JSON list of C-alpha atoms in Angstrom, two decimals:
[
{"chain": "E", "resi": 1, "resn": "MET", "atom": "CA", "xyz": [0.03, -0.12, -0.05]},
{"chain": "E", "resi": 2, "resn": "ASN", "atom": "CA", "xyz": [2.85, 2.41, 0.70]},
{"chain": "E", "resi": 3, "resn": "THR", "atom": "CA", "xyz": [4.41, 1.61, -2.54]},
{"chain": "E", "resi": 4, "resn": "ARG", "atom": "CA", "xyz": [1.16, 2.42, -4.45]},
{"chain": "E", "resi": 5, "resn": "ARG", "atom": "CA", "xyz": [1.03, 5.76, -2.52]},
{"chain": "E", "resi": 6, "resn": "LYS", "atom": "CA", "xyz": [4.56, 6.62, -3.50]},
{"chain": "E", "resi": 7, "resn": "ARG", "atom": "CA", "xyz": [3.80, 5.88, -7.13]},
{"chain": "E", "resi": 8, "resn": "THR", "atom": "CA", "xyz": [0.92, 8.11, -6.88]},
{"chain": "E", "resi": 9, "resn": "ILE", "atom": "CA", "xyz": [2.89, 11.13, -5.17]},
{"chain": "E", "resi": 10, "resn": "HIS", "atom": "CA", "xyz": [5.78, 10.70, -7.69]},
{"chain": "E", "resi": 11, "resn": "ASN", "atom": "CA", "xyz": [3.57, 10.40, -10.85]},
{"chain": "E", "resi": 12, "resn": "PRO", "atom": "CA", "xyz": [4.52, 13.12, -13.07]},
{"chain": "E", "resi": 13, "resn": "ILE", "atom": "CA", "xyz": [1.31, 13.17, -15.15]},
{"chain": "E", "resi": 14, "resn": "LEU", "atom": "CA", "xyz": [-1.12, 13.16, -12.15]},
{"chain": "E", "resi": 15, "resn": "ASN", "atom": "CA", "xyz": [1.06, 16.20, -10.31]},
{"chain": "E", "resi": 16, "resn": "ILE", "atom": "CA", "xyz": [0.62, 18.20, -13.79]},
{"chain": "E", "resi": 17, "resn": "VAL", "atom": "CA", "xyz": [-2.93, 17.50, -14.03]},
{"chain": "E", "resi": 18, "resn": "LEU", "atom": "CA", "xyz": [-3.31, 18.69, -10.30]},
{"chain": "E", "resi": 19, "resn": "ILE", "atom": "CA", "xyz": [-1.31, 21.67, -10.64]},
{"chain": "E", "resi": 20, "resn": "ILE", "atom": "CA", "xyz": [-3.49, 22.84, -13.73]},
{"chain": "E", "resi": 21, "resn": "LEU", "atom": "CA", "xyz": [-6.69, 21.95, -11.90]},
{"chain": "E", "resi": 22, "resn": "VAL", "atom": "CA", "xyz": [-5.58, 24.27, -8.81]},
{"chain": "E", "resi": 23, "resn": "ALA", "atom": "CA", "xyz": [-4.28, 26.98, -11.21]},
{"chain": "E", "resi": 24, "resn": "LEU", "atom": "CA", "xyz": [-7.66, 26.98, -12.94]},
{"chain": "E", "resi": 25, "resn": "THR", "atom": "CA", "xyz": [-9.16, 27.15, -9.56]},
{"chain": "E", "resi": 26, "resn": "PHE", "atom": "CA", "xyz": [-7.42, 29.90, -7.97]},
{"chain": "E", "resi": 27, "resn": "TYR", "atom": "CA", "xyz": [-6.87, 32.09, -11.43]},
{"chain": "E", "resi": 28, "resn": "PRO", "atom": "CA", "xyz": [-10.46, 33.66, -11.46]},
{"chain": "E", "resi": 29, "resn": "LEU", "atom": "CA", "xyz": [-9.87, 34.84, -7.77]},
{"chain": "E", "resi": 30, "resn": "PHE", "atom": "CA", "xyz": [-6.56, 36.12, -8.82]},
{"chain": "E", "resi": 31, "resn": "PHE", "atom": "CA", "xyz": [-7.67, 38.03, -11.71]},
{"chain": "E", "resi": 32, "resn": "THR", "atom": "CA", "xyz": [-10.67, 39.54, -9.67]},
{"chain": "E", "resi": 33, "resn": "PHE", "atom": "CA", "xyz": [-8.01, 40.76, -7.14]},
{"chain": "E", "resi": 34, "resn": "LEU", "atom": "CA", "xyz": [-5.81, 42.57, -9.89]},
{"chain": "E", "resi": 35, "resn": "THR", "atom": "CA", "xyz": [-8.70, 44.03, -11.86]},
{"chain": "E", "resi": 36, "resn": "SER", "atom": "CA", "xyz": [-9.98, 45.58, -8.48]},
{"chain": "E", "resi": 37, "resn": "PHE", "atom": "CA", "xyz": [-6.98, 47.88, -8.73]},
{"chain": "E", "resi": 38, "resn": "LYS", "atom": "CA", "xyz": [-8.03, 49.13, -12.21]},
{"chain": "E", "resi": 39, "resn": "ASP", "atom": "CA", "xyz": [-10.16, 52.18, -13.07]},
{"chain": "E", "resi": 40, "resn": "ASN", "atom": "CA", "xyz": [-12.90, 51.86, -15.81]},
{"chain": "E", "resi": 41, "resn": "ASN", "atom": "CA", "xyz": [-10.44, 53.14, -18.57]},
{"chain": "E", "resi": 42, "resn": "GLN", "atom": "CA", "xyz": [-7.97, 50.29, -17.64]},
{"chain": "E", "resi": 43, "resn": "PHE", "atom": "CA", "xyz": [-10.66, 47.77, -17.42]},
{"chain": "E", "resi": 44, "resn": "TYR", "atom": "CA", "xyz": [-12.03, 48.49, -20.83]},
{"chain": "E", "resi": 45, "resn": "MET", "atom": "CA", "xyz": [-8.74, 49.19, -22.68]},
{"chain": "E", "resi": 46, "resn": "ASP", "atom": "CA", "xyz": [-6.42, 46.66, -21.04]},
{"chain": "E", "resi": 47, "resn": "PHE", "atom": "CA", "xyz": [-8.64, 43.76, -19.79]},
{"chain": "E", "resi": 48, "resn": "TRP", "atom": "CA", "xyz": [-6.09, 41.16, -19.40]},
{"chain": "E", "resi": 49, "resn": "GLY", "atom": "CA", "xyz": [-3.31, 43.57, -18.52]},
{"chain": "E", "resi": 50, "resn": "LEU", "atom": "CA", "xyz": [-1.70, 44.51, -15.10]},
{"chain": "E", "resi": 51, "resn": "PRO", "atom": "CA", "xyz": [-3.44, 47.40, -13.55]},
{"chain": "E", "resi": 52, "resn": "ASN", "atom": "CA", "xyz": [-0.73, 50.30, -14.11]},
{"chain": "E", "resi": 53, "resn": "PRO", "atom": "CA", "xyz": [-1.06, 52.47, -12.20]},
{"chain": "E", "resi": 54, "resn": "VAL", "atom": "CA", "xyz": [-2.37, 50.82, -9.09]},
{"chain": "E", "resi": 55, "resn": "HIS", "atom": "CA", "xyz": [-5.72, 52.48, -8.04]},
{"chain": "E", "resi": 56, "resn": "LEU", "atom": "CA", "xyz": [-6.02, 52.00, -4.14]},
{"chain": "E", "resi": 57, "resn": "GLU", "atom": "CA", "xyz": [-8.94, 54.30, -3.89]},
{"chain": "E", "resi": 58, "resn": "ASN", "atom": "CA", "xyz": [-11.26, 51.69, -5.35]},
{"chain": "E", "resi": 59, "resn": "TYR", "atom": "CA", "xyz": [-11.08, 50.12, -1.88]},
{"chain": "E", "resi": 60, "resn": "ARG", "atom": "CA", "xyz": [-11.69, 53.31, 0.05]},
{"chain": "E", "resi": 61, "resn": "ASP", "atom": "CA", "xyz": [-14.65, 54.14, -2.09]},
{"chain": "E", "resi": 62, "resn": "ALA", "atom": "CA", "xyz": [-16.06, 50.63, -1.93]},
{"chain": "E", "resi": 63, "resn": "PHE", "atom": "CA", "xyz": [-15.56, 50.47, 1.86]},
{"chain": "E", "resi": 64, "resn": "SER", "atom": "CA", "xyz": [-16.84, 54.30, 2.38]},
{"chain": "E", "resi": 65, "resn": "ALA", "atom": "CA", "xyz": [-20.20, 53.09, 0.75]},
{"chain": "E", "resi": 66, "resn": "ILE", "atom": "CA", "xyz": [-20.87, 50.17, 2.62]},
{"chain": "E", "resi": 67, "resn": "MET", "atom": "CA", "xyz": [-19.42, 50.99, 5.78]},
{"chain": "E", "resi": 68, "resn": "PRO", "atom": "CA", "xyz": [-22.78, 52.16, 7.53]},
{"chain": "E", "resi": 69, "resn": "TYR", "atom": "CA", "xyz": [-24.29, 48.77, 6.54]},
{"chain": "E", "resi": 70, "resn": "LEU", "atom": "CA", "xyz": [-21.39, 46.70, 7.83]},
{"chain": "E", "resi": 71, "resn": "LYS", "atom": "CA", "xyz": [-21.81, 48.71, 11.22]},
{"chain": "E", "resi": 72, "resn": "ASN", "atom": "CA", "xyz": [-25.45, 47.84, 11.06]},
{"chain": "E", "resi": 73, "resn": "SER", "atom": "CA", "xyz": [-24.96, 44.31, 10.45]},
{"chain": "E", "resi": 74, "resn": "LEU", "atom": "CA", "xyz": [-22.19, 44.12, 13.23]},
{"chain": "E", "resi": 75, "resn": "ILE", "atom": "CA", "xyz": [-24.33, 45.75, 15.95]},
{"chain": "E", "resi": 76, "resn": "ILE", "atom": "CA", "xyz": [-27.41, 43.67, 15.04]},
{"chain": "E", "resi": 77, "resn": "ALA", "atom": "CA", "xyz": [-25.45, 40.31, 14.90]},
{"chain": "E", "resi": 78, "resn": "VAL", "atom": "CA", "xyz": [-23.50, 40.86, 18.25]},
{"chain": "E", "resi": 79, "resn": "PHE", "atom": "CA", "xyz": [-26.67, 41.70, 20.36]},
{"chain": "E", "resi": 80, "resn": "SER", "atom": "CA", "xyz": [-28.67, 39.01, 18.71]},
{"chain": "E", "resi": 81, "resn": "ILE", "atom": "CA", "xyz": [-26.01, 36.22, 19.14]},
{"chain": "E", "resi": 82, "resn": "PHE", "atom": "CA", "xyz": [-25.55, 37.73, 22.99]},
{"chain": "E", "resi": 83, "resn": "PHE", "atom": "CA", "xyz": [-29.31, 37.54, 23.78]},
{"chain": "E", "resi": 84, "resn": "ILE", "atom": "CA", "xyz": [-29.53, 34.01, 21.94]},
{"chain": "E", "resi": 85, "resn": "LEU", "atom": "CA", "xyz": [-27.06, 32.49, 24.06]},
{"chain": "E", "resi": 86, "resn": "LEU", "atom": "CA", "xyz": [-28.38, 34.20, 27.23]},
{"chain": "E", "resi": 87, "resn": "THR", "atom": "CA", "xyz": [-31.96, 33.00, 26.92]},
{"chain": "E", "resi": 88, "resn": "SER", "atom": "CA", "xyz": [-31.76, 29.50, 25.30]},
{"chain": "E", "resi": 89, "resn": "SER", "atom": "CA", "xyz": [-29.03, 28.63, 27.76]},
{"chain": "E", "resi": 90, "resn": "LEU", "atom": "CA", "xyz": [-31.15, 29.69, 30.55]},
{"chain": "E", "resi": 91, "resn": "SER", "atom": "CA", "xyz": [-34.12, 27.93, 29.19]},
{"chain": "E", "resi": 92, "resn": "ALA", "atom": "CA", "xyz": [-32.16, 24.71, 28.34]},
{"chain": "E", "resi": 93, "resn": "TYR", "atom": "CA", "xyz": [-30.81, 24.44, 31.80]},
{"chain": "E", "resi": 94, "resn": "THR", "atom": "CA", "xyz": [-34.26, 24.82, 33.29]},
{"chain": "E", "resi": 95, "resn": "PHE", "atom": "CA", "xyz": [-35.65, 21.92, 31.00]},
{"chain": "E", "resi": 96, "resn": "ALA", "atom": "CA", "xyz": [-32.50, 19.73, 32.08]},
{"chain": "E", "resi": 97, "resn": "ARG", "atom": "CA", "xyz": [-31.85, 20.57, 35.46]},
{"chain": "E", "resi": 98, "resn": "LEU", "atom": "CA", "xyz": [-34.95, 21.75, 37.27]},
{"chain": "E", "resi": 99, "resn": "ARG", "atom": "CA", "xyz": [-38.36, 19.71, 38.03]},
{"chain": "E", "resi": 100, "resn": "PHE", "atom": "CA", "xyz": [-41.54, 21.60, 37.56]},
{"chain": "E", "resi": 101, "resn": "PRO", "atom": "CA", "xyz": [-45.33, 20.55, 36.12]},
{"chain": "E", "resi": 102, "resn": "PHE", "atom": "CA", "xyz": [-45.70, 19.97, 32.34]},
{"chain": "E", "resi": 103, "resn": "LYS", "atom": "CA", "xyz": [-41.98, 20.54, 31.87]},
{"chain": "E", "resi": 104, "resn": "GLU", "atom": "CA", "xyz": [-41.77, 17.68, 29.13]},
{"chain": "E", "resi": 105, "resn": "THR", "atom": "CA", "xyz": [-44.92, 19.16, 27.46]},
{"chain": "E", "resi": 106, "resn": "ILE", "atom": "CA", "xyz": [-43.48, 22.60, 27.19]},
{"chain": "E", "resi": 107, "resn": "TYR", "atom": "CA", "xyz": [-40.32, 21.26, 25.93]},
{"chain": "E", "resi": 108, "resn": "LEU", "atom": "CA", "xyz": [-42.14, 19.36, 23.20]},
{"chain": "E", "resi": 109, "resn": "THR", "atom": "CA", "xyz": [-44.10, 22.35, 22.47]},
{"chain": "E", "resi": 110, "resn": "VAL", "atom": "CA", "xyz": [-40.74, 24.39, 21.96]},
{"chain": "E", "resi": 111, "resn": "LEU", "atom": "CA", "xyz": [-39.22, 21.65, 19.68]},
{"chain": "E", "resi": 112, "resn": "ALA", "atom": "CA", "xyz": [-42.34, 21.83, 17.81]},
{"chain": "E", "resi": 113, "resn": "LEU", "atom": "CA", "xyz": [-41.76, 25.23, 16.82]},
{"chain": "E", "resi": 114, "resn": "MET", "atom": "CA", "xyz": [-38.81, 23.83, 14.68]},
{"chain": "E", "resi": 115, "resn": "MET", "atom": "CA", "xyz": [-41.12, 21.93, 12.43]},
{"chain": "E", "resi": 116, "resn": "ILE", "atom": "CA", "xyz": [-43.10, 25.41, 11.58]},
{"chain": "E", "resi": 117, "resn": "PRO", "atom": "CA", "xyz": [-41.69, 26.82, 8.47]},
{"chain": "E", "resi": 118, "resn": "SER", "atom": "CA", "xyz": [-40.12, 30.28, 9.15]},
{"chain": "E", "resi": 119, "resn": "MET", "atom": "CA", "xyz": [-42.05, 31.99, 6.38]},
{"chain": "E", "resi": 120, "resn": "LEU", "atom": "CA", "xyz": [-45.35, 31.54, 8.24]},
{"chain": "E", "resi": 121, "resn": "MET", "atom": "CA", "xyz": [-44.27, 33.51, 10.99]},
{"chain": "E", "resi": 122, "resn": "LEU", "atom": "CA", "xyz": [-43.27, 36.50, 9.14]},
{"chain": "E", "resi": 123, "resn": "ILE", "atom": "CA", "xyz": [-46.70, 37.75, 9.01]},
{"chain": "E", "resi": 124, "resn": "PRO", "atom": "CA", "xyz": [-47.60, 37.48, 12.70]},
{"chain": "E", "resi": 125, "resn": "GLN", "atom": "CA", "xyz": [-44.26, 38.81, 13.82]},
{"chain": "E", "resi": 126, "resn": "TYR", "atom": "CA", "xyz": [-44.38, 41.74, 11.69]},
{"chain": "E", "resi": 127, "resn": "ILE", "atom": "CA", "xyz": [-47.81, 42.40, 13.07]},
{"chain": "E", "resi": 128, "resn": "LEU", "atom": "CA", "xyz": [-46.45, 42.18, 16.86]},
{"chain": "E", "resi": 129, "resn": "LEU", "atom": "CA", "xyz": [-43.67, 44.52, 15.84]},
{"chain": "E", "resi": 130, "resn": "ARG", "atom": "CA", "xyz": [-45.97, 46.91, 14.38]},
{"chain": "E", "resi": 131, "resn": "ASP", "atom": "CA", "xyz": [-48.02, 46.96, 17.30]},
{"chain": "E", "resi": 132, "resn": "LEU", "atom": "CA", "xyz": [-45.16, 47.54, 19.53]},
{"chain": "E", "resi": 133, "resn": "LYS", "atom": "CA", "xyz": [-43.96, 50.32, 17.27]},
{"chain": "E", "resi": 134, "resn": "LEU", "atom": "CA", "xyz": [-40.77, 48.43, 17.00]},
{"chain": "E", "resi": 135, "resn": "LEU", "atom": "CA", "xyz": [-40.79, 48.62, 13.23]},
{"chain": "E", "resi": 136, "resn": "ASP", "atom": "CA", "xyz": [-37.63, 50.31, 11.54]},
{"chain": "E", "resi": 137, "resn": "SER", "atom": "CA", "xyz": [-35.53, 49.71, 14.75]},
{"chain": "E", "resi": 138, "resn": "PHE", "atom": "CA", "xyz": [-32.56, 47.64, 15.54]},
{"chain": "E", "resi": 139, "resn": "VAL", "atom": "CA", "xyz": [-34.58, 46.31, 18.61]},
{"chain": "E", "resi": 140, "resn": "GLY", "atom": "CA", "xyz": [-37.42, 44.93, 16.28]},
{"chain": "E", "resi": 141, "resn": "ILE", "atom": "CA", "xyz": [-35.01, 43.16, 13.98]},
{"chain": "E", "resi": 142, "resn": "ILE", "atom": "CA", "xyz": [-32.92, 41.67, 16.98]},
{"chain": "E", "resi": 143, "resn": "ILE", "atom": "CA", "xyz": [-36.24, 40.43, 18.67]},
{"chain": "E", "resi": 144, "resn": "GLY", "atom": "CA", "xyz": [-37.06, 38.46, 15.43]},
{"chain": "E", "resi": 145, "resn": "TYR", "atom": "CA", "xyz": [-33.62, 36.80, 15.55]},
{"chain": "E", "resi": 146, "resn": "VAL", "atom": "CA", "xyz": [-33.50, 36.12, 18.94]},
{"chain": "E", "resi": 147, "resn": "ALA", "atom": "CA", "xyz": [-37.17, 34.61, 19.04]},
{"chain": "E", "resi": 148, "resn": "GLY", "atom": "CA", "xyz": [-36.38, 32.50, 15.66]},
{"chain": "E", "resi": 149, "resn": "LYS", "atom": "CA", "xyz": [-33.30, 30.85, 17.09]},
{"chain": "E", "resi": 150, "resn": "GLN", "atom": "CA", "xyz": [-34.53, 29.84, 20.53]},
{"chain": "E", "resi": 151, "resn": "ALA", "atom": "CA", "xyz": [-36.02, 26.35, 19.50]},
{"chain": "E", "resi": 152, "resn": "PHE", "atom": "CA", "xyz": [-32.85, 24.96, 17.61]},
{"chain": "E", "resi": 153, "resn": "SER", "atom": "CA", "xyz": [-30.48, 26.57, 20.51]},
{"chain": "E", "resi": 154, "resn": "ILE", "atom": "CA", "xyz": [-32.65, 25.17, 23.18]},
{"chain": "E", "resi": 155, "resn": "PHE", "atom": "CA", "xyz": [-32.49, 21.56, 21.83]},
{"chain": "E", "resi": 156, "resn": "VAL", "atom": "CA", "xyz": [-28.70, 21.60, 21.25]},
{"chain": "E", "resi": 157, "resn": "MET", "atom": "CA", "xyz": [-27.73, 23.01, 24.79]},
{"chain": "E", "resi": 158, "resn": "ARG", "atom": "CA", "xyz": [-30.32, 20.97, 26.83]},
{"chain": "E", "resi": 159, "resn": "ALA", "atom": "CA", "xyz": [-28.77, 17.61, 25.43]},
{"chain": "E", "resi": 160, "resn": "PHE", "atom": "CA", "xyz": [-25.49, 18.81, 26.53]},
{"chain": "E", "resi": 161, "resn": "PHE", "atom": "CA", "xyz": [-26.74, 20.13, 30.07]},
{"chain": "E", "resi": 162, "resn": "SER", "atom": "CA", "xyz": [-28.63, 16.78, 30.23]},
{"chain": "E", "resi": 163, "resn": "SER", "atom": "CA", "xyz": [-25.28, 14.79, 29.53]},
{"chain": "E", "resi": 164, "resn": "GLN", "atom": "CA", "xyz": [-23.60, 16.16, 32.80]},
{"chain": "E", "resi": 165, "resn": "PRO", "atom": "CA", "xyz": [-23.48, 13.99, 35.77]},
{"chain": "E", "resi": 166, "resn": "ASP", "atom": "CA", "xyz": [-26.02, 14.74, 38.60]},
{"chain": "E", "resi": 167, "resn": "GLU", "atom": "CA", "xyz": [-23.35, 14.46, 41.33]},
{"chain": "E", "resi": 168, "resn": "LEU", "atom": "CA", "xyz": [-21.60, 17.41, 39.82]},
{"chain": "E", "resi": 169, "resn": "PHE", "atom": "CA", "xyz": [-24.64, 19.76, 40.47]},
{"chain": "E", "resi": 170, "resn": "GLU", "atom": "CA", "xyz": [-25.32, 17.92, 43.64]},
{"chain": "E", "resi": 171, "resn": "ALA", "atom": "CA", "xyz": [-21.81, 18.83, 44.98]},
{"chain": "E", "resi": 172, "resn": "ALA", "atom": "CA", "xyz": [-22.25, 22.49, 44.17]},
{"chain": "E", "resi": 173, "resn": "ARG", "atom": "CA", "xyz": [-25.51, 22.82, 45.98]},
{"chain": "E", "resi": 174, "resn": "ILE", "atom": "CA", "xyz": [-24.01, 21.13, 48.97]},
{"chain": "E", "resi": 175, "resn": "ASP", "atom": "CA", "xyz": [-21.24, 23.78, 48.86]},
{"chain": "E", "resi": 176, "resn": "GLY", "atom": "CA", "xyz": [-23.92, 26.58, 48.98]},
{"chain": "E", "resi": 177, "resn": "CYS", "atom": "CA", "xyz": [-24.53, 26.97, 45.20]},
{"chain": "E", "resi": 178, "resn": "ASN", "atom": "CA", "xyz": [-28.15, 28.23, 44.06]},
{"chain": "E", "resi": 179, "resn": "GLU", "atom": "CA", "xyz": [-29.63, 27.29, 40.89]},
{"chain": "E", "resi": 180, "resn": "ILE", "atom": "CA", "xyz": [-28.39, 30.89, 39.37]},
{"chain": "E", "resi": 181, "resn": "GLN", "atom": "CA", "xyz": [-24.50, 30.21, 40.45]},
{"chain": "E", "resi": 182, "resn": "ALA", "atom": "CA", "xyz": [-24.67, 26.50, 39.76]},
{"chain": "E", "resi": 183, "resn": "TYR", "atom": "CA", "xyz": [-25.79, 27.60, 35.99]},
{"chain": "E", "resi": 184, "resn": "TYR", "atom": "CA", "xyz": [-23.10, 30.14, 35.92]},
{"chain": "E", "resi": 185, "resn": "ARG", "atom": "CA", "xyz": [-20.23, 28.42, 37.84]},
{"chain": "E", "resi": 186, "resn": "ILE", "atom": "CA", "xyz": [-20.69, 24.99, 36.88]},
{"chain": "E", "resi": 187, "resn": "ALA", "atom": "CA", "xyz": [-22.88, 24.62, 33.57]},
{"chain": "E", "resi": 188, "resn": "LEU", "atom": "CA", "xyz": [-21.91, 27.49, 31.54]},
{"chain": "E", "resi": 189, "resn": "PRO", "atom": "CA", "xyz": [-18.02, 26.66, 31.40]},
{"chain": "E", "resi": 190, "resn": "LEU", "atom": "CA", "xyz": [-18.85, 23.14, 30.58]},
{"chain": "E", "resi": 191, "resn": "ILE", "atom": "CA", "xyz": [-20.72, 23.77, 27.41]},
{"chain": "E", "resi": 192, "resn": "LYS", "atom": "CA", "xyz": [-18.33, 26.50, 25.90]},
{"chain": "E", "resi": 193, "resn": "PRO", "atom": "CA", "xyz": [-17.82, 24.71, 22.64]},
{"chain": "E", "resi": 194, "resn": "VAL", "atom": "CA", "xyz": [-21.58, 24.37, 22.38]},
{"chain": "E", "resi": 195, "resn": "LEU", "atom": "CA", "xyz": [-21.85, 27.95, 22.83]},
{"chain": "E", "resi": 196, "resn": "GLY", "atom": "CA", "xyz": [-19.53, 28.66, 20.36]},
{"chain": "E", "resi": 197, "resn": "THR", "atom": "CA", "xyz": [-21.15, 26.28, 17.97]},
{"chain": "E", "resi": 198, "resn": "VAL", "atom": "CA", "xyz": [-24.42, 27.96, 18.39]},
{"chain": "E", "resi": 199, "resn": "ALA", "atom": "CA", "xyz": [-22.98, 31.55, 18.06]},
{"chain": "E", "resi": 200, "resn": "ILE", "atom": "CA", "xyz": [-21.24, 30.35, 14.78]},
{"chain": "E", "resi": 201, "resn": "ILE", "atom": "CA", "xyz": [-24.42, 29.12, 13.15]},
{"chain": "E", "resi": 202, "resn": "SER", "atom": "CA", "xyz": [-26.36, 31.96, 14.23]},
{"chain": "E", "resi": 203, "resn": "LEU", "atom": "CA", "xyz": [-23.86, 34.60, 13.08]},
{"chain": "E", "resi": 204, "resn": "LEU", "atom": "CA", "xyz": [-23.95, 32.99, 9.28]},
{"chain": "E", "resi": 205, "resn": "ASP", "atom": "CA", "xyz": [-27.60, 33.01, 9.45]},
{"chain": "E", "resi": 206, "resn": "ILE", "atom": "CA", "xyz": [-27.97, 36.59, 10.72]},
{"chain": "E", "resi": 207, "resn": "TRP", "atom": "CA", "xyz": [-25.19, 37.97, 8.58]},
{"chain": "E", "resi": 208, "resn": "SER", "atom": "CA", "xyz": [-26.67, 36.78, 5.47]},
{"chain": "E", "resi": 209, "resn": "ASP", "atom": "CA", "xyz": [-30.40, 37.06, 6.11]},
{"chain": "E", "resi": 210, "resn": "TYR", "atom": "CA", "xyz": [-32.23, 39.20, 3.60]},
{"chain": "E", "resi": 211, "resn": "LEU", "atom": "CA", "xyz": [-35.63, 38.55, 4.03]},
{"chain": "E", "resi": 212, "resn": "TRP", "atom": "CA", "xyz": [-36.56, 39.59, 7.88]},
{"chain": "E", "resi": 213, "resn": "PRO", "atom": "CA", "xyz": [-34.68, 42.93, 7.61]},
{"chain": "E", "resi": 214, "resn": "LEU", "atom": "CA", "xyz": [-36.24, 43.76, 4.26]},
{"chain": "E", "resi": 215, "resn": "ILE", "atom": "CA", "xyz": [-39.77, 43.04, 5.95]},
{"chain": "E", "resi": 216, "resn": "VAL", "atom": "CA", "xyz": [-39.13, 45.15, 9.09]},
{"chain": "E", "resi": 217, "resn": "THR", "atom": "CA", "xyz": [-37.00, 47.97, 7.51]},
{"chain": "E", "resi": 218, "resn": "THR", "atom": "CA", "xyz": [-37.77, 50.69, 5.23]},
{"chain": "E", "resi": 219, "resn": "ASP", "atom": "CA", "xyz": [-35.18, 53.32, 6.69]},
{"chain": "E", "resi": 220, "resn": "PRO", "atom": "CA", "xyz": [-31.99, 53.23, 4.88]},
{"chain": "E", "resi": 221, "resn": "SER", "atom": "CA", "xyz": [-30.23, 54.19, 7.80]},
{"chain": "E", "resi": 222, "resn": "LYS", "atom": "CA", "xyz": [-31.19, 50.88, 9.37]},
{"chain": "E", "resi": 223, "resn": "PHE", "atom": "CA", "xyz": [-30.18, 48.62, 6.52]},
{"chain": "E", "resi": 224, "resn": "THR", "atom": "CA", "xyz": [-27.87, 45.48, 7.08]},
{"chain": "E", "resi": 225, "resn": "ILE", "atom": "CA", "xyz": [-25.28, 44.66, 4.42]},
{"chain": "E", "resi": 226, "resn": "SER", "atom": "CA", "xyz": [-27.47, 42.15, 2.66]},
{"chain": "E", "resi": 227, "resn": "LEU", "atom": "CA", "xyz": [-29.91, 45.12, 2.02]},
{"chain": "E", "resi": 228, "resn": "GLY", "atom": "CA", "xyz": [-27.34, 47.91, 1.11]},
{"chain": "E", "resi": 229, "resn": "LEU", "atom": "CA", "xyz": [-25.65, 45.79, -1.46]},
{"chain": "E", "resi": 230, "resn": "LEU", "atom": "CA", "xyz": [-28.70, 45.56, -3.38]}
]
């Protein structure tokens, strides 16, 4: 098997084919990068040539145009992720570690929300924000994202909270921790990888989302990057 692998590595024809494929893959990216330093005249008069002179102001103009939208998206993403992690981790800890009436029924109801297509929730959410006078505001956009990510986040975090040994939390209670302290000092540090996973997934969804900001925002000063680029 090692001999076959060595033959494959030292096969010149295969290496040439791989080099060509890599070049074909990266050349469009490299060409786009070089073209970004040209002005309009250079682009039309010398399409395949190198930029001469180099126009760095292209990037300045581009970023100055989209910087307000980037700032809006960053504000919305940061606050949305913070409240998603806070509320869903508290709910997940409650479902995993506390006992109260109808706990399983409430949890199954939360999970059932994941089966409802998000499109069906847009109109009720819009009406709710309209009645609360939160349209055209960061708060309204953030509330929609926080509410929409609860079911998935609670489902993931509850599974990890439930997998932790009961003896760990019993020892914390014996040492004098109440439930909030056990949640903050014991549970949260144990699920840092889960928090990171939920944060990354939420960030990707929020940053690339187009429909929700389009529905609840008409003020250009509140546009996210997905709206501002169109």
